[in-house]
Amino acid sequence: MSRPYIKKLSFTLLDSITDKDPMVQEQVCSALCSLGEAQPDETLRACEEYLRQHDKLAHPYRTKILRAMETILSSHIHDLDKDTASAVILLASSEMTRTKELDCDWQQAASSVLVAVGKRFTNQVMEEVLNRFQPGMLPHSSVLHTLANLSMSNAFDMVPFLPSILSTMLPMLGMAKQDALKVVFCCALQHFSESILEYLANLDQAPDPTVRKDTFGADIFGAYDFLFHHWLQSRDAKLRLAVVAALGPMSHLLPSERLEEQLPKLLPAVLGLYKKHAETFQISKSLGQILEAAVNVSSRTLEVQLEALLVALHSQICVPVESSSPLVMNSQKEVLRCFTVLACCSPDRLLAFLLPRLDTNNERLRVGTLQILRHIVNSAAAQMEIKKPFILSSMRLPLLDTNDKPQKPGPDGEDLAADSVRAVSIRTLYLVSTTVDRMNSVLWPYLLEFLTPVRFTGALTPLCRSLVHLALKRQEAGADDFLIQYNANANLPSPFALTTRLLVVSSNPYLGDGRGAASLRLLKVMHQNIHPLLGQRWETTMPVLLEYLDEHTEETLSLKEWEEKLLVFLRDTLIMVSDNVWICQLSQEMCKQLPSYSGTPQEKNFLYKCIGTTLGAASSKEVVRKHLRELLETARYQEETEKEGLACCFGICAITHLEDTLAQLEDFVRSDVFRKSTSIFSIFKDRSEHEVEKLKSSLILCYGHVAAQAPRELMLAKVESDILRSIFQCFNTKVLGIKVETKDPALKLCLVQSLCMVSQAMCSGAQASSFHFSRKAELVAQMMEFIRAEPQDYLRTPIRKKAMLACTYLVTLEPALEEQTQADVIHSCLHSVMALPPGPEGEDGVCQESLYLDTVCALEDLLTSLLRQNMTPQGLQIMVEHLSPWIKSPRGHERARALGLGACLLQFFLEHLQVSTLVPFHNLGLLVGLFAPRCADTWTTTRQEAVGCVYSLLYLQLGYEGFSRDHRDDVAERLLTLKDGLVHADPTILFHTCHSIAQVIAKRLPSDQLISLLLTMFESLGDPDKNCSRAATVMINCLLKERGNVLLEKVPEIVSVLRAKLRDTQEEHVLPAAQHSVYLLASQHCEAVVSSLLGSPLPFDSHTCALWRALAVEPSLTAQVLELLLEKMSKDVPFKESRAFLLGSTADRVATLLPLAATCALNEVLSAPSSGTVVLELYPQLFVALLLRVSCTVGVQLPRNLQAKERKSTSLAKAARNLDPCSSAVDALQALLLRSGSQDVLRCVELEGGWELLRTSAGHEDGVAQLASSMAKYAGPRLPLVMKALGCTQNSVYEIQRVTSTAFLAEVQAHGPQLMTAMVSGLDDGDEPHSLVALEAMVGLSRLLDLVEPWDLRLVLLHTTIRIRPFFDSEKVEFRTASIRLFGHLNKACPGECEDVFLEQVVGGLVPLLLHLRDPQVPVASACKFALCMCVPHLECAELAAAFYKYLQEGRSVHFGEFLNSTCKHLMHHFPDLLGRLVSTNLFYFKSSWDDVRAAAPMFTGFLVLHAEPEQRTQVDLEQLIVALQLLLKDPVPGVREKAAETLGRLVKFA
C-alpha cells in the first residue's frame, strides 16, 4: 500500500503547488520534503510522474517541484535506488533542455537536480548529459552549466571526463554567436580550470594520482587563445568580465613557455579593462591569479610590465570609494592581493615605486600608499622584514608635516591683471633668490628695504620667504657674512623698525598668502641682527606660534587669542633683552610707525597694544610719560578702533606704571591741549559737542582699561579717590547729589563700559572680600537709571548689557544690597529685557540678534551673581518667583526668554550646590509644578527649556539627598531622550511626551513634595496657553496614577480643589480631566474619595454629579464604589425620630444626611452607562439594599437646612424633590433596573402604578408585590440570588424592612416552581432557536445550578447538555459564550452518580472546545478555557489535567500550536481508541465559518496523526480525510491552505 498511498499524498500536494500565495507554496514544498524524509524513493517517483503527466504545468511551479526534489536528494542520495535515479536523471535532463531561454530558474533547478544525483551516480548523469553534448553541434546552455557545476561539486569523479569534454568544446567556441552563450562557455571553462587545479592540489586523495597538468595544456591553451583574441575585445561588458574571470584560473594550466609568451599581451589587456568597467572585482581577482601563475614560472616578462602594473593597481587603491558594499570591499582586497604577489617577487622595485608617493600634497595618494604599505608589511612579512628601516625613514617626512591644511589668501582689492603681474613677479623673485647662487650677494641685505614701506605690503610674504632663504645661506657662510652693517647701509630698516613691522603685520596672519608665518620665520632667522640675546629664546617660543598657525585657518583662528599670544611673545622678548635703552628705542620706533597704519585700523589697534607692552617694560619714567602724552595729543579720537587701541595701551602700561599713567591722564584733562580742543571744536558749533564727547569718551575708556589692568591692591587704593572721580568728571557727572547730564549715547556707553571694567577689577582681587565700597549703592542706582531709560520697544545699544555686567560685579562687593534694592534690580533688569519685541530691530538683523544674545547673557550673569549671595532653596525660589509672571505670560517670546533664564539659574544652582548636611529641598514641588506644564508650550524653544529645568530640579533633589555631583540617574537621564518628542507640535506626540515626563517626575519626587506639586499644577489648569493647561491635566493624572498611593491624607483637599477649579474654569477639557483625576484617586483610595464626595453640599451640583459618574468608568473600581455606597447607606440609621414623636404627638422622622447622600450618589453612578457590567454582577445586593432603603424612607422628611434651601429659591424645587428620601431611593432603584436591562420590569410596574404605591405608607406592600410579580415574569434568572439576599434581611431591626422582604419573597414563591422549568424550556424555543429567551435561559441556569438540589439537577442534566451543544457553533458570540460557560458549570455541578453518563458528553465536547480556543472573540476563548478546566477531571488523566492547568490559566496567553501538540500527545498516549472519533469531529470543522477555527482543525488532525501509533490507522478513513484536506487546499484563506498542506505531509506516518 505504501507506494500508491505516498503517490496519492504527493499528488494531492502537488496539485496545490499552483497556489497563488507564496507561503502556501512554501508549505506544500515543505510537506513534500517531509514525505521525502520518510519515503524518498516513492516521493521522488511521484514528483517525476507528476511532472511527466502535467506537461503544461507552468515553469515557475515546475521549478518549485524540482527544488523540492533537489532537497530530498541532498539528504537521501545514498538511500536512492538505481532505477529511481535513472528516472530522475531523464526527467531533469528533459526539463533542463525544454526551453531555449538562457539563465532561466527552471533550467537552473533541473540542472541542480542533475548535480545532486551526480554526487553518487556520476557515470549515469554524465552519460545522459554527454548525449546532449555532441561534436559539431552547439549544446544547450544548461548542459554547459551542469557540466561546470558537476566539476565543482565532484572534482575527483569529473576531472577524468574533462579531456574529452574540452576537445569536444573547443570547436564549438567559434560556433557560438550569442553573447549570452559565450558567457556560459567562459563560466564552464573557468569552473573546469578550477576543478582541475583542485584535483591537482589534492593528488594524494585523488582516485587517479597519475593525472598531470600537461594533460590539459594543449586544450586549455586552445581555449585561451580563442577567448583572448576573439571574445576579450567584445563590446558586451558582461562577456568581457566572463572572459577575464576564465583567464585567471586558465593561466595556471598554460604551459610555461606559452604563458611567458602571452604575458606581454595578456597583462596590458587585463589592465586596460580597468578603464572600461566600473565594477572591477573580477578583473582584480583574475589579475592576481595571472600574477601568481607568472611568479610560479619565474617569468622574466613580469619585470618589464612591472611599472605599468604598479601604476594601474595603485590608482585602484587610491580611487575614491563611494560605497561600502561587500563587492567594492572585496575588489579592494583583490588589488591588495596583487600587491602581495608583487611584494614577494619584486620587493625593491615595489618600495621604490611606493615610498616617493608618500611625499605628496595629495592626501588621497598618501592614504592609499600607506594602506598598501600596511598590507604588504603584514602579508609579505618575510620579504618586508629587512626593508622596515628603509620604510620607516621614508615615512619620516609625512609624519613631521604639520602644514597639511590649505590656506586661503585674503582679498587685496586689486584688479586681476595687477594680481597676475604681481604673482609672476613674486614667483620670479623667489625663484631667482633660491636657485641662482650669485644672486645672494646682490639681493642681501638690500631686499630688507622693501619690508617697511606700506606700499609693498602686497609683496610681503614672498619677500619674507626670499629673505629667509638668503639669510640661511648667509648663516651657512659664517656669522660675519650674516651680520648687517647698518652704518654702511643707511637705507636699511633698523632692527627696531624691522621688529615693529614684522610683528604688526603678523597680527592678521592669513592675509597675503600667509604673511604671518612668513614674517615670524624671517624675524626668527634675523635674531642676531635684532639683539644677540634673543636667539636661544626664540628657538623655543617662535615654533609654538608657527605651529598654532598651522593648526588653524582664517575661519577658525580667533584674532583676539592670536594677538594675546603675540603680546606675550613681545613681553617675553623684552624681558629677555632687559635693556632700557633698547626698549626705549623700540617704543620710539613703534610710536613713529603709528601714522603708517591709519589705513588698516586693526593693525594700528594692535600696534597701540604693542606700545603699551613696550612702555610697560621700560624703566625710564620720563620716556613713559613723554610717549603717553604724545599719544594723547596725536590720537584720532573719531576712530573707534583707534580709541579702543589707545585705551588698551594705557591699560597695559598701567600694569607697571599706574601712578604715571593716571598722572598723564589727569594732566591731559587739565592741560591747554584739552581746553584748546574744546575751544577749537566750538568754532564748528554743529560738531563741537560731538567731538568733545568723543574725546571725553576716550578718556573715560582709558580710565576703565587702567582699572582693569592695574595691580589690584594699587587700584583699590585709587579707585574712589582718583579713577571714579576722574571718570565722572569727564562725563560731566557727579555722584552723591550732583546732577547727571548725558546727551551722547556713545559717551554714556563708554561710561557704562568703563564702570563695568572698574567693577570687575574691584571684585577680582585677592582683597575684594574685605574691600568696603562706599559708593556701591549709588553706582547700582546709576546703572538702574540707565537701564530704565532705555526704550522698551527696541534694542540698539549695548548699554543694557554693560550696565547689567557692572551690576553683576558690584553686587558681590560689600556692603550687601538691601532686600528691596535687590528686588528692584531684578525687576528692572527683567522688565528691560523680557518686554523687548521678538524680532531684532534695525537693518542689520544679524548684529541685532548678536546684541540681544549678549544682553541676555549679561542678564543671566547678573541673576546668577545675585543667586550666589543666597544659595539656598529659599534664594532659588525668590529668583524663580520674579520669573513666574514672565513664565506664565500670554506672549510666547516672553515665556521662551523666561524659561531660558530659569534653565540658566537652575543649572548654576546645580553646578554650585554644596550640601554639608542632608536637608530637604522643601520647595521642589512648587518649582517643578511651575516648569513642568510648559513642556507643552506652543513655542518649541520653551518646551525644550522646560524639560531642561525639570531635569536640573531632579538632580538638585538628588544632590540634597546626598548623591555626588557626578552621579548620573537613569530615570532623570530619560528626560534628555524625551526632548526629541517635543520638537514637533503634533498634539498626540506632545502630550504623550508630557505623560512620560510626568512618569519620570513621579519616580524621583519625594512623597512630601507631591501635594505641593499637584496644587501648583492645579493652578495651571487656567493657563492662557491651552496647550499648557492640557499638559497640566495630563501630568496631574499621570502623577496621581503613579504616586497617588501616598496621598491618602490629602484626598479631601485634592477633591475640594478639583471641585473649585471646575466652578472657576470654563475650558471644555478640564471636566474630563478632573473626572479622570477622581477616577485615578479612587483607584487607590476609593473609600477616601467616596467619603470626600459624599461631603459635598446637597443637592449635588452638576460638577459633583459628573465626578460621581467618573467612578463608573472601570468595572473593578465601580464595584468598590457601589459596595462602599451600599455600606454608607446602611451604616447610619436611615432617619431620626424627633422628641415630639417620642412624647406621643404627630410622627416626625427626619432623614440622616449620610444615607441620603449615599442614595443620591448611587443614583448618579447607576445612571452612567459604563456601570452596566458591574451592576449585573452586584445586582442582588443593589436590588435588595435599594428596595429596603425605599421601605425605611416612606414618610421620612428632609432635614431642616435642606428644607430652608427649598424655601429660599424656587429654582431648587426640582432638586429638593429629588432629595425627598423615599423618592431618591425609588429613583435609584429605577436606575438599577434600567441599567441591568430590566426595562420590562420597569414598564410593567409603571403601568400598574406600583412606583407611586411604593412611596406611600398605605400602598407600599402592594407596590412591593407588584414589583416581585414583574420580576418573576420578566427577570426570572435574576431572582435566585435576589431571594437568597433577601432571606438574610428577615432579622432587620426595622419592622418595615421585614415586612417588605416578606412581601417580596411571598410573591416570588408563588411563581417559584415555574422558574426552573421555564429556563430549561427556554432552551427549546421552537420559533427562534437563537432567541434572547434561550440566551437568558442559559445565563440563568448557570446561576441557578448552585441553588438546585442534586436530584433535580440529575433530571435535566443530560437533556440540558445535549440541548446546548448546537450553541457551541452559533454565529452569535453571546450564545457561544453562554453555552460553553454553562457546559463548564454543568461539569462542575455534575453529581458523582452521573459521571459515567456525562463522560460521553465530555468526549464529544472536547474537539469543539479546543478548536474554539482560536475563536475570533475573546469571551468565547475565555469560556473555552473555563469549560476545559472543568471537563478534564472527568477524563481522569493527570498529565492532561496538568497540561490544561498550565496553558489555560486565565489571563495567560496561549501558544495554541504548542498547547495543541501537548494535548494530542497525551490523548493519543492515554486514549488511543479515540483517534477515529476525534478526527471525524475535526472533519466537521473543516467547513467552519471562522478562518482561525478552520485552520486549527487540520492542525489538530495533523498533531493527532503525529502522536498516534501506526497500528491505529484503521480508525481513520484516510480516503475521506485526504479528500477533505484536498478541499481545504482550495480554501480562500492562505493560512488554512498552509495547515492543510502541513497535515498532508504528516499523513506519511500511515504509509
mmCIF file of C-alpha atoms in Angstrom, residues 310-572:
data_model
loop_
_atom_site.group_PDB
_atom_site.id
_atom_site.type_symbol
_atom_site.label_atom_id
_atom_site.label_comp_id
_atom_site.label_asym_id
_atom_site.label_seq_id
_atom_site.Cartn_x
_atom_site.Cartn_y
_atom_site.Cartn_z
ATOM 1 C CA LEU A 310 52.080 49.240 -10.234
ATOM 2 C CA VAL A 311 50.602 52.423 -11.693
ATOM 3 C CA ALA A 312 47.301 50.726 -12.532
ATOM 4 C CA LEU A 313 46.969 48.897 -9.237
ATOM 5 C CA HIS A 314 47.997 51.959 -7.194
ATOM 6 C CA SER A 315 45.305 54.037 -8.874
ATOM 7 C CA GLN A 316 42.723 51.366 -7.985
ATOM 8 C CA ILE A 317 43.581 51.689 -4.311
ATOM 9 C CA CYS A 318 43.630 55.497 -4.385
ATOM 10 C CA VAL A 319 40.363 55.903 -6.291
ATOM 11 C CA PRO A 320 37.616 57.371 -4.035
ATOM 12 C CA VAL A 321 35.273 54.629 -2.819
ATOM 13 C CA GLU A 322 31.669 55.777 -2.913
ATOM 14 C CA SER A 323 30.192 52.588 -1.484
ATOM 15 C CA SER A 324 30.971 50.210 1.335
ATOM 16 C CA SER A 325 29.221 47.260 -0.319
ATOM 17 C CA PRO A 326 30.854 43.817 0.037
ATOM 18 C CA LEU A 327 31.644 43.746 -3.705
ATOM 19 C CA VAL A 328 33.590 47.015 -3.536
ATOM 20 C CA MET A 329 35.437 45.919 -0.409
ATOM 21 C CA ASN A 330 36.284 42.551 -1.976
ATOM 22 C CA SER A 331 37.616 44.313 -5.071
ATOM 23 C CA GLN A 332 39.982 46.324 -2.882
ATOM 24 C CA LYS A 333 41.111 43.109 -1.163
ATOM 25 C CA GLU A 334 41.915 41.524 -4.553
ATOM 26 C CA VAL A 335 44.004 44.541 -5.572
ATOM 27 C CA LEU A 336 45.928 44.285 -2.302
ATOM 28 C CA ARG A 337 46.448 40.563 -3.008
ATOM 29 C CA CYS A 338 48.093 41.581 -6.300
ATOM 30 C CA PHE A 339 50.451 43.833 -4.341
ATOM 31 C CA THR A 340 51.258 40.902 -2.078
ATOM 32 C CA VAL A 341 52.279 38.808 -5.100
ATOM 33 C CA LEU A 342 54.460 41.648 -6.430
ATOM 34 C CA ALA A 343 55.965 42.248 -2.977
ATOM 35 C CA CYS A 344 57.068 38.637 -2.830
ATOM 36 C CA CYS A 345 58.776 38.699 -6.224
ATOM 37 C CA SER A 346 59.995 42.317 -6.553
ATOM 38 C CA PRO A 347 60.088 43.975 -3.135
ATOM 39 C CA ASP A 348 62.752 46.555 -4.045
ATOM 40 C CA ARG A 349 61.009 47.855 -7.138
ATOM 41 C CA LEU A 350 57.695 47.927 -5.327
ATOM 42 C CA LEU A 351 59.092 50.054 -2.493
ATOM 43 C CA ALA A 352 60.905 52.273 -4.970
ATOM 44 C CA PHE A 353 57.534 52.922 -6.541
ATOM 45 C CA LEU A 354 55.540 53.415 -3.322
ATOM 46 C CA LEU A 355 57.764 55.381 -0.971
ATOM 47 C CA PRO A 356 58.211 58.530 -3.119
ATOM 48 C CA ARG A 357 54.421 58.803 -3.231
ATOM 49 C CA LEU A 358 54.366 59.489 0.483
ATOM 50 C CA ASP A 359 55.964 62.852 -0.232
ATOM 51 C CA THR A 360 52.992 64.446 -1.966
ATOM 52 C CA ASN A 361 50.383 67.030 -1.126
ATOM 53 C CA ASN A 362 47.602 64.789 -2.425
ATOM 54 C CA GLU A 363 46.085 63.296 0.699
ATOM 55 C CA ARG A 364 44.268 60.566 -1.215
ATOM 56 C CA LEU A 365 47.525 59.317 -2.762
ATOM 57 C CA ARG A 366 49.281 59.330 0.593
ATOM 58 C CA VAL A 367 46.470 57.445 2.356
ATOM 59 C CA GLY A 368 46.300 54.873 -0.455
ATOM 60 C CA THR A 369 50.047 54.344 -0.400
ATOM 61 C CA LEU A 370 50.038 53.885 3.375
ATOM 62 C CA GLN A 371 47.220 51.359 3.046
ATOM 63 C CA ILE A 372 49.282 49.322 0.570
ATOM 64 C CA LEU A 373 52.381 49.500 2.759
ATOM 65 C CA ARG A 374 50.469 48.354 5.812
ATOM 66 C CA HIS A 375 49.088 45.411 3.843
ATOM 67 C CA ILE A 376 52.356 44.186 2.325
ATOM 68 C CA VAL A 377 54.218 44.517 5.619
ATOM 69 C CA ASN A 378 51.773 42.000 7.058
ATOM 70 C CA SER A 379 51.141 39.779 4.021
ATOM 71 C CA ALA A 380 54.739 39.610 2.725
ATOM 72 C CA ALA A 381 56.418 39.621 6.102
ATOM 73 C CA ALA A 382 59.468 37.629 5.036
ATOM 74 C CA GLN A 383 60.378 39.994 2.199
ATOM 75 C CA MET A 384 59.488 43.176 4.127
ATOM 76 C CA GLU A 385 61.297 42.415 7.365
ATOM 77 C CA ILE A 386 64.680 43.705 6.206
ATOM 78 C CA LYS A 387 63.024 46.647 4.445
ATOM 79 C CA LYS A 388 61.318 48.053 7.539
ATOM 80 C CA PRO A 389 64.070 50.558 8.460
ATOM 81 C CA PHE A 390 64.041 51.906 4.936
ATOM 82 C CA ILE A 391 60.230 52.204 5.012
ATOM 83 C CA LEU A 392 60.306 53.984 8.367
ATOM 84 C CA SER A 393 62.908 56.503 7.235
ATOM 85 C CA SER A 394 60.871 57.293 4.160
ATOM 86 C CA MET A 395 57.785 57.913 6.280
ATOM 87 C CA ARG A 396 59.558 60.470 8.496
ATOM 88 C CA LEU A 397 58.735 63.423 6.245
ATOM 89 C CA PRO A 398 54.976 62.880 6.083
ATOM 90 C CA LEU A 399 54.956 62.225 9.826
ATOM 91 C CA LEU A 400 56.647 65.585 10.503
ATOM 92 C CA ASP A 401 54.460 67.519 8.050
ATOM 93 C CA THR A 402 52.080 69.679 10.095
ATOM 94 C CA ASN A 403 51.166 72.189 7.380
ATOM 95 C CA ASP A 404 48.695 69.859 5.641
ATOM 96 C CA LYS A 405 45.797 72.279 5.546
ATOM 97 C CA PRO A 406 45.426 74.576 2.548
ATOM 98 C CA GLN A 407 45.485 78.248 3.461
ATOM 99 C CA LYS A 408 43.323 80.695 1.614
ATOM 100 C CA PRO A 409 44.747 84.132 0.733
ATOM 101 C CA GLY A 410 42.517 87.067 1.606
ATOM 102 C CA PRO A 411 41.339 89.619 -0.958
ATOM 103 C CA ASP A 412 43.665 92.556 -1.635
ATOM 104 C CA GLY A 413 41.233 94.626 -3.645
ATOM 105 C CA GLU A 414 43.322 94.993 -6.813
ATOM 106 C CA ASP A 415 42.315 94.135 -10.354
ATOM 107 C CA LEU A 416 43.044 90.723 -11.870
ATOM 108 C CA ALA A 417 45.718 91.986 -14.255
ATOM 109 C CA ALA A 418 47.692 93.528 -11.433
ATOM 110 C CA ASP A 419 47.319 90.318 -9.419
ATOM 111 C CA SER A 420 48.661 88.291 -12.307
ATOM 112 C CA VAL A 421 51.684 90.555 -12.827
ATOM 113 C CA ARG A 422 52.392 90.557 -9.128
ATOM 114 C CA ALA A 423 52.095 86.789 -8.957
ATOM 115 C CA VAL A 424 54.563 86.330 -11.820
ATOM 116 C CA SER A 425 56.946 88.854 -10.298
ATOM 117 C CA ILE A 426 56.773 87.231 -6.901
ATOM 118 C CA ARG A 427 57.405 83.772 -8.292
ATOM 119 C CA THR A 428 60.330 85.087 -10.319
ATOM 120 C CA LEU A 429 61.867 86.812 -7.316
ATOM 121 C CA TYR A 430 61.551 83.719 -5.176
ATOM 122 C CA LEU A 431 62.935 81.517 -7.962
ATOM 123 C CA VAL A 432 65.947 83.782 -8.507
ATOM 124 C CA SER A 433 66.704 84.140 -4.813
ATOM 125 C CA THR A 434 66.557 80.437 -4.140
ATOM 126 C CA THR A 435 68.188 78.951 -7.250
ATOM 127 C CA VAL A 436 70.812 81.395 -8.587
ATOM 128 C CA ASP A 437 73.898 81.224 -6.371
ATOM 129 C CA ARG A 438 75.463 84.547 -7.369
ATOM 130 C CA MET A 439 72.266 86.466 -6.606
ATOM 131 C CA ASN A 440 72.844 86.081 -2.875
ATOM 132 C CA SER A 441 75.255 88.974 -2.619
ATOM 133 C CA VAL A 442 73.136 91.063 -4.978
ATOM 134 C CA LEU A 443 69.883 90.715 -3.016
ATOM 135 C CA TRP A 444 71.192 90.569 0.551
ATOM 136 C CA PRO A 445 70.547 92.667 2.548
ATOM 137 C CA TYR A 446 69.012 95.159 0.109
ATOM 138 C CA LEU A 447 65.680 93.342 -0.077
ATOM 139 C CA LEU A 448 65.145 94.385 3.544
ATOM 140 C CA GLU A 449 64.476 97.922 2.323
ATOM 141 C CA PHE A 450 61.153 96.778 0.871
ATOM 142 C CA LEU A 451 59.789 95.420 4.144
ATOM 143 C CA THR A 452 58.769 98.565 5.987
ATOM 144 C CA PRO A 453 57.150 100.754 3.272
ATOM 145 C CA VAL A 454 53.393 100.215 3.389
ATOM 146 C CA ARG A 455 53.083 100.290 -0.402
ATOM 147 C CA PHE A 456 54.976 96.987 -0.631
ATOM 148 C CA THR A 457 52.678 95.195 1.808
ATOM 149 C CA GLY A 458 51.173 93.064 -1.003
ATOM 150 C CA ALA A 459 54.601 91.539 -1.724
ATOM 151 C CA LEU A 460 55.469 90.986 1.918
ATOM 152 C CA THR A 461 55.034 87.194 2.012
ATOM 153 C CA PRO A 462 57.357 86.320 -0.913
ATOM 154 C CA LEU A 463 59.835 88.972 0.264
ATOM 155 C CA CYS A 464 59.999 87.329 3.677
ATOM 156 C CA ARG A 465 60.402 83.870 2.144
ATOM 157 C CA SER A 466 63.193 85.036 -0.142
ATOM 158 C CA LEU A 467 64.917 86.811 2.720
ATOM 159 C CA VAL A 468 64.650 83.719 4.913
ATOM 160 C CA HIS A 469 66.355 81.693 2.175
ATOM 161 C CA LEU A 470 69.063 84.298 1.709
ATOM 162 C CA ALA A 471 69.603 84.635 5.462
ATOM 163 C CA LEU A 472 70.012 80.907 5.919
ATOM 164 C CA LYS A 473 72.624 80.839 3.155
ATOM 165 C CA ARG A 474 74.464 83.696 4.845
ATOM 166 C CA GLN A 475 74.380 81.853 8.154
ATOM 167 C CA GLU A 476 75.934 78.834 6.490
ATOM 168 C CA ALA A 477 78.683 81.062 5.099
ATOM 169 C CA GLY A 478 79.508 82.438 8.579
ATOM 170 C CA ALA A 479 78.487 84.930 11.198
ATOM 171 C CA ASP A 480 80.408 87.821 9.627
ATOM 172 C CA ASP A 481 78.579 87.482 6.336
ATOM 173 C CA PHE A 482 75.217 87.385 8.073
ATOM 174 C CA LEU A 483 75.506 90.390 10.377
ATOM 175 C CA ILE A 484 74.239 93.568 8.727
ATOM 176 C CA GLN A 485 76.399 96.696 8.749
ATOM 177 C CA TYR A 486 73.773 99.377 9.276
ATOM 178 C CA ASN A 487 76.371 102.174 9.081
ATOM 179 C CA ALA A 488 77.233 101.210 5.545
ATOM 180 C CA ASN A 489 73.580 100.767 4.509
ATOM 181 C CA ALA A 490 71.696 103.852 5.606
ATOM 182 C CA ASN A 491 68.525 102.912 3.715
ATOM 183 C CA LEU A 492 68.070 99.618 5.531
ATOM 184 C CA PRO A 493 65.382 99.463 8.257
ATOM 185 C CA SER A 494 66.711 99.463 11.806
ATOM 186 C CA PRO A 495 66.291 96.375 13.988
ATOM 187 C CA PHE A 496 63.522 98.254 15.816
ATOM 188 C CA ALA A 497 61.701 99.135 12.602
ATOM 189 C CA LEU A 498 62.114 95.563 11.375
ATOM 190 C CA THR A 499 60.804 94.116 14.624
ATOM 191 C CA THR A 500 57.841 96.501 14.751
ATOM 192 C CA ARG A 501 56.898 95.924 11.110
ATOM 193 C CA LEU A 502 57.094 92.139 11.172
ATOM 194 C CA LEU A 503 55.271 91.899 14.479
ATOM 195 C CA VAL A 504 52.407 94.189 13.425
ATOM 196 C CA VAL A 505 51.760 92.504 10.055
ATOM 197 C CA SER A 506 51.725 89.152 11.864
ATOM 198 C CA SER A 507 48.620 90.257 13.763
ATOM 199 C CA ASN A 508 46.492 89.363 10.715
ATOM 200 C CA PRO A 509 48.414 86.228 9.764
ATOM 201 C CA TYR A 510 46.469 84.802 6.812
ATOM 202 C CA LEU A 511 46.379 87.910 4.643
ATOM 203 C CA GLY A 512 48.699 87.998 1.621
ATOM 204 C CA ASP A 513 49.090 84.228 1.265
ATOM 205 C CA GLY A 514 50.042 83.667 4.891
ATOM 206 C CA ARG A 515 52.239 86.644 5.700
ATOM 207 C CA GLY A 516 52.044 85.959 9.448
ATOM 208 C CA ALA A 517 54.053 82.749 9.274
ATOM 209 C CA ALA A 518 56.452 84.225 6.695
ATOM 210 C CA SER A 519 57.076 87.335 8.856
ATOM 211 C CA LEU A 520 57.668 85.324 12.008
ATOM 212 C CA ARG A 521 60.076 82.982 10.231
ATOM 213 C CA LEU A 522 62.042 85.981 8.960
ATOM 214 C CA LEU A 523 62.030 87.508 12.428
ATOM 215 C CA LYS A 524 63.373 84.234 13.796
ATOM 216 C CA VAL A 525 66.311 83.978 11.376
ATOM 217 C CA MET A 526 67.138 87.689 11.907
ATOM 218 C CA HIS A 527 67.511 87.329 15.676
ATOM 219 C CA GLN A 528 71.281 88.044 15.623
ATOM 220 C CA ASN A 529 70.726 91.328 13.810
ATOM 221 C CA ILE A 530 67.902 92.332 16.163
ATOM 222 C CA HIS A 531 69.542 91.515 19.507
ATOM 223 C CA PRO A 532 72.238 88.960 20.346
ATOM 224 C CA LEU A 533 70.386 87.598 23.393
ATOM 225 C CA LEU A 534 67.248 86.503 21.531
ATOM 226 C CA GLY A 535 68.451 83.521 19.507
ATOM 227 C CA GLN A 536 68.109 80.732 22.046
ATOM 228 C CA ARG A 537 64.830 82.080 23.458
ATOM 229 C CA TRP A 538 63.214 82.447 20.058
ATOM 230 C CA GLU A 539 64.225 78.904 19.152
ATOM 231 C CA THR A 540 61.742 77.854 21.848
ATOM 232 C CA THR A 541 58.940 80.391 21.550
ATOM 233 C CA MET A 542 58.740 81.004 17.792
ATOM 234 C CA PRO A 543 57.910 77.383 16.726
ATOM 235 C CA VAL A 544 54.978 77.394 19.138
ATOM 236 C CA LEU A 545 53.488 80.395 17.326
ATOM 237 C CA LEU A 546 54.082 78.836 13.914
ATOM 238 C CA GLU A 547 52.540 75.552 14.972
ATOM 239 C CA TYR A 548 49.477 77.422 16.253
ATOM 240 C CA LEU A 549 49.032 78.973 12.799
ATOM 241 C CA ASP A 550 49.375 75.554 11.166
ATOM 242 C CA GLU A 551 46.610 74.178 13.376
ATOM 243 C CA HIS A 552 44.155 76.870 12.314
ATOM 244 C CA THR A 553 42.725 78.502 9.213
ATOM 245 C CA GLU A 554 41.451 82.001 8.599
ATOM 246 C CA GLU A 555 37.946 80.797 9.511
ATOM 247 C CA THR A 556 38.901 79.049 12.757
ATOM 248 C CA LEU A 557 41.524 81.439 14.138
ATOM 249 C CA SER A 558 40.469 83.737 16.985
ATOM 250 C CA LEU A 559 42.231 87.064 16.328
ATOM 251 C CA LYS A 560 41.872 88.051 19.966
ATOM 252 C CA GLU A 561 43.674 84.933 21.158
ATOM 253 C CA TRP A 562 46.319 85.302 18.446
ATOM 254 C CA GLU A 563 47.019 88.926 19.383
ATOM 255 C CA GLU A 564 47.362 87.893 23.013
ATOM 256 C CA LYS A 565 49.936 85.248 22.033
ATOM 257 C CA LEU A 566 51.913 87.831 20.071
ATOM 258 C CA LEU A 567 51.840 90.267 23.014
ATOM 259 C CA VAL A 568 53.044 87.512 25.341
ATOM 260 C CA PHE A 569 55.824 86.829 22.836
ATOM 261 C CA LEU A 570 56.721 90.530 22.797
ATOM 262 C CA ARG A 571 56.652 90.746 26.588
ATOM 263 C CA ASP A 572 58.869 87.683 26.830
#
